[in-house]
Amino acid sequence: MIVDIISGTLILIGCLMAVTAAIGLVRFPDTLSRMHAATKPQTFGLLLILLGAVVRLGDNVDAGMLILAGLFALITAPVVAHRIGRLAYQEQRARDGLMEERDMESPDRD
């Protein structure tokens, strides 16, 4: 009974975080603000949902897979956000005439 309440609470809070991320994607004006809304609360909401599922599963073998999914989300979300932010920044500078097209390319790594 208590496990169900804890699990349900974690899942509900995680869903609310995901909804706030979706609202932020629609309402924020620029790419960098939207990127923040797409990564921070969405990742935290996913982790809460996965934690609620792990609490509910208990000693089940599938709990390990949920933990791996959470770790994968924690590892990949910052990398994707960094790449999107960098691209948006470079595109804005190019649009404003502060940077040329050739400056947007990554330097060769020899």
PDB file of C-alpha atoms in Angstrom:
ATOM      1  CA  MET A   1       0.000   0.000   0.000  1.00  0.00           C
ATOM      2  CA  ILE A   2       2.699   2.531   0.952  1.00  0.00           C
ATOM      3  CA  VAL A   3       4.825   1.433  -2.011  1.00  0.00           C
ATOM      4  CA  ASP A   4       1.893   2.157  -4.323  1.00  0.00           C
ATOM      5  CA  ILE A   5       1.436   5.639  -2.867  1.00  0.00           C
ATOM      6  CA  ILE A   6       5.139   6.484  -3.189  1.00  0.00           C
ATOM      7  CA  SER A   7       5.281   5.080  -6.714  1.00  0.00           C
ATOM      8  CA  GLY A   8       2.146   6.904  -7.794  1.00  0.00           C
ATOM      9  CA  THR A   9       3.371  10.172  -6.314  1.00  0.00           C
ATOM     10  CA  LEU A  10       6.720   9.944  -8.101  1.00  0.00           C
ATOM     11  CA  ILE A  11       5.046   9.099 -11.405  1.00  0.00           C
ATOM     12  CA  LEU A  12       2.539  11.941 -11.031  1.00  0.00           C
ATOM     13  CA  ILE A  13       5.242  14.508 -10.238  1.00  0.00           C
ATOM     14  CA  GLY A  14       7.308  13.218 -13.173  1.00  0.00           C
ATOM     15  CA  CYS A  15       4.323  13.611 -15.496  1.00  0.00           C
ATOM     16  CA  LEU A  16       3.775  17.167 -14.266  1.00  0.00           C
ATOM     17  CA  MET A  17       7.425  17.964 -14.997  1.00  0.00           C
ATOM     18  CA  ALA A  18       7.055  16.577 -18.521  1.00  0.00           C
ATOM     19  CA  VAL A  19       3.929  18.704 -19.046  1.00  0.00           C
ATOM     20  CA  THR A  20       5.758  21.835 -17.904  1.00  0.00           C
ATOM     21  CA  ALA A  21       8.540  21.009 -20.377  1.00  0.00           C
ATOM     22  CA  ALA A  22       5.979  20.718 -23.176  1.00  0.00           C
ATOM     23  CA  ILE A  23       4.387  24.025 -22.206  1.00  0.00           C
ATOM     24  CA  GLY A  24       7.822  25.653 -22.141  1.00  0.00           C
ATOM     25  CA  LEU A  25       8.543  24.390 -25.646  1.00  0.00           C
ATOM     26  CA  VAL A  26       5.396  26.068 -26.915  1.00  0.00           C
ATOM     27  CA  ARG A  27       5.628  29.317 -24.967  1.00  0.00           C
ATOM     28  CA  PHE A  28       9.329  30.229 -24.915  1.00  0.00           C
ATOM     29  CA  PRO A  29      10.356  32.637 -27.686  1.00  0.00           C
ATOM     30  CA  ASP A  30      13.801  31.510 -28.841  1.00  0.00           C
ATOM     31  CA  THR A  31      15.779  28.352 -29.447  1.00  0.00           C
ATOM     32  CA  LEU A  32      18.012  28.593 -26.394  1.00  0.00           C
ATOM     33  CA  SER A  33      15.061  29.017 -24.029  1.00  0.00           C
ATOM     34  CA  ARG A  34      13.229  26.148 -25.691  1.00  0.00           C
ATOM     35  CA  MET A  35      16.326  24.008 -25.446  1.00  0.00           C
ATOM     36  CA  HIS A  36      16.396  24.573 -21.697  1.00  0.00           C
ATOM     37  CA  ALA A  37      12.739  23.564 -21.413  1.00  0.00           C
ATOM     38  CA  ALA A  38      13.318  20.491 -23.536  1.00  0.00           C
ATOM     39  CA  THR A  39      16.231  19.161 -21.498  1.00  0.00           C
ATOM     40  CA  LYS A  40      16.058  20.132 -17.833  1.00  0.00           C
ATOM     41  CA  PRO A  41      12.476  19.444 -16.678  1.00  0.00           C
ATOM     42  CA  GLN A  42      11.919  16.713 -19.251  1.00  0.00           C
ATOM     43  CA  THR A  43      14.943  14.738 -18.069  1.00  0.00           C
ATOM     44  CA  PHE A  44      14.054  15.240 -14.411  1.00  0.00           C
ATOM     45  CA  GLY A  45      10.455  14.196 -15.113  1.00  0.00           C
ATOM     46  CA  LEU A  46      11.637  11.073 -16.906  1.00  0.00           C
ATOM     47  CA  LEU A  47      13.892  10.175 -13.994  1.00  0.00           C
ATOM     48  CA  LEU A  48      11.014  10.597 -11.530  1.00  0.00           C
ATOM     49  CA  ILE A  49       8.758   8.402 -13.664  1.00  0.00           C
ATOM     50  CA  LEU A  50      11.458   5.738 -13.922  1.00  0.00           C
ATOM     51  CA  LEU A  51      12.104   5.948 -10.176  1.00  0.00           C
ATOM     52  CA  GLY A  52       8.397   5.474  -9.504  1.00  0.00           C
ATOM     53  CA  ALA A  53       8.391   2.427 -11.753  1.00  0.00           C
ATOM     54  CA  VAL A  54      11.486   1.012 -10.032  1.00  0.00           C
ATOM     55  CA  VAL A  55       9.855   1.485  -6.622  1.00  0.00           C
ATOM     56  CA  ARG A  56       6.747  -0.313  -7.878  1.00  0.00           C
ATOM     57  CA  LEU A  57       8.708  -3.176  -9.460  1.00  0.00           C
ATOM     58  CA  GLY A  58      10.815  -3.776  -6.368  1.00  0.00           C
ATOM     59  CA  ASP A  59      13.216  -6.687  -6.870  1.00  0.00           C
ATOM     60  CA  ASN A  60      12.112  -7.441 -10.418  1.00  0.00           C
ATOM     61  CA  VAL A  61      14.842  -7.899 -13.029  1.00  0.00           C
ATOM     62  CA  ASP A  62      13.283  -5.169 -15.203  1.00  0.00           C
ATOM     63  CA  ALA A  63      14.216  -2.523 -12.626  1.00  0.00           C
ATOM     64  CA  GLY A  64      17.814  -2.729 -13.845  1.00  0.00           C
ATOM     65  CA  MET A  65      16.736  -1.866 -17.368  1.00  0.00           C
ATOM     66  CA  LEU A  66      14.868   1.175 -16.070  1.00  0.00           C
ATOM     67  CA  ILE A  67      17.982   2.307 -14.224  1.00  0.00           C
ATOM     68  CA  LEU A  68      20.013   1.939 -17.429  1.00  0.00           C
ATOM     69  CA  ALA A  69      17.415   3.962 -19.340  1.00  0.00           C
ATOM     70  CA  GLY A  70      17.682   6.725 -16.727  1.00  0.00           C
ATOM     71  CA  LEU A  71      21.481   6.746 -16.925  1.00  0.00           C
ATOM     72  CA  PHE A  72      21.306   6.905 -20.718  1.00  0.00           C
ATOM     73  CA  ALA A  73      18.999   9.925 -20.495  1.00  0.00           C
ATOM     74  CA  LEU A  74      21.343  11.640 -18.026  1.00  0.00           C
ATOM     75  CA  ILE A  75      24.330  11.052 -20.291  1.00  0.00           C
ATOM     76  CA  THR A  76      22.796  12.038 -23.622  1.00  0.00           C
ATOM     77  CA  ALA A  77      20.573  15.023 -22.719  1.00  0.00           C
ATOM     78  CA  PRO A  78      23.413  17.457 -21.869  1.00  0.00           C
ATOM     79  CA  VAL A  79      25.362  16.485 -24.979  1.00  0.00           C
ATOM     80  CA  VAL A  80      22.372  17.031 -27.263  1.00  0.00           C
ATOM     81  CA  ALA A  81      21.525  20.328 -25.547  1.00  0.00           C
ATOM     82  CA  HIS A  82      25.100  21.549 -25.977  1.00  0.00           C
ATOM     83  CA  ARG A  83      25.136  20.699 -29.673  1.00  0.00           C
ATOM     84  CA  ILE A  84      21.772  22.370 -30.318  1.00  0.00           C
ATOM     85  CA  GLY A  85      22.782  25.456 -28.354  1.00  0.00           C
ATOM     86  CA  ARG A  86      26.054  25.763 -30.203  1.00  0.00           C
ATOM     87  CA  LEU A  87      24.344  25.428 -33.568  1.00  0.00           C
ATOM     88  CA  ALA A  88      21.657  27.984 -32.670  1.00  0.00           C
ATOM     89  CA  TYR A  89      24.299  30.444 -31.470  1.00  0.00           C
ATOM     90  CA  GLN A  90      26.354  30.057 -34.641  1.00  0.00           C
ATOM     91  CA  GLU A  91      23.302  30.388 -36.889  1.00  0.00           C
ATOM     92  CA  GLN A  92      22.252  33.597 -35.090  1.00  0.00           C
ATOM     93  CA  ARG A  93      25.731  35.082 -35.475  1.00  0.00           C
ATOM     94  CA  ALA A  94      25.775  34.149 -39.163  1.00  0.00           C
ATOM     95  CA  ARG A  95      22.319  35.669 -39.650  1.00  0.00           C
ATOM     96  CA  ASP A  96      23.444  38.919 -37.996  1.00  0.00           C
ATOM     97  CA  GLY A  97      26.522  39.069 -40.248  1.00  0.00           C
ATOM     98  CA  LEU A  98      28.991  38.563 -37.403  1.00  0.00           C
ATOM     99  CA  MET A  99      30.331  35.301 -38.775  1.00  0.00           C
ATOM    100  CA  GLU A 100      30.941  33.882 -42.216  1.00  0.00           C
ATOM    101  CA  GLU A 101      29.753  30.485 -43.433  1.00  0.00           C
ATOM    102  CA  ARG A 102      33.256  29.009 -43.351  1.00  0.00           C
ATOM    103  CA  ASP A 103      33.597  29.959 -39.664  1.00  0.00           C
ATOM    104  CA  MET A 104      30.647  27.717 -38.802  1.00  0.00           C
ATOM    105  CA  GLU A 105      32.494  24.563 -39.798  1.00  0.00           C
ATOM    106  CA  SER A 106      34.359  22.589 -37.176  1.00  0.00           C
ATOM    107  CA  PRO A 107      38.135  22.791 -37.396  1.00  0.00           C
ATOM    108  CA  ASP A 108      39.910  19.793 -38.890  1.00  0.00           C
ATOM    109  CA  ARG A 109      41.284  17.443 -36.279  1.00  0.00           C
ATOM    110  CA  ASP A 110      44.562  16.038 -37.519  1.00  0.00           C
TER     111      ASP A 110
END
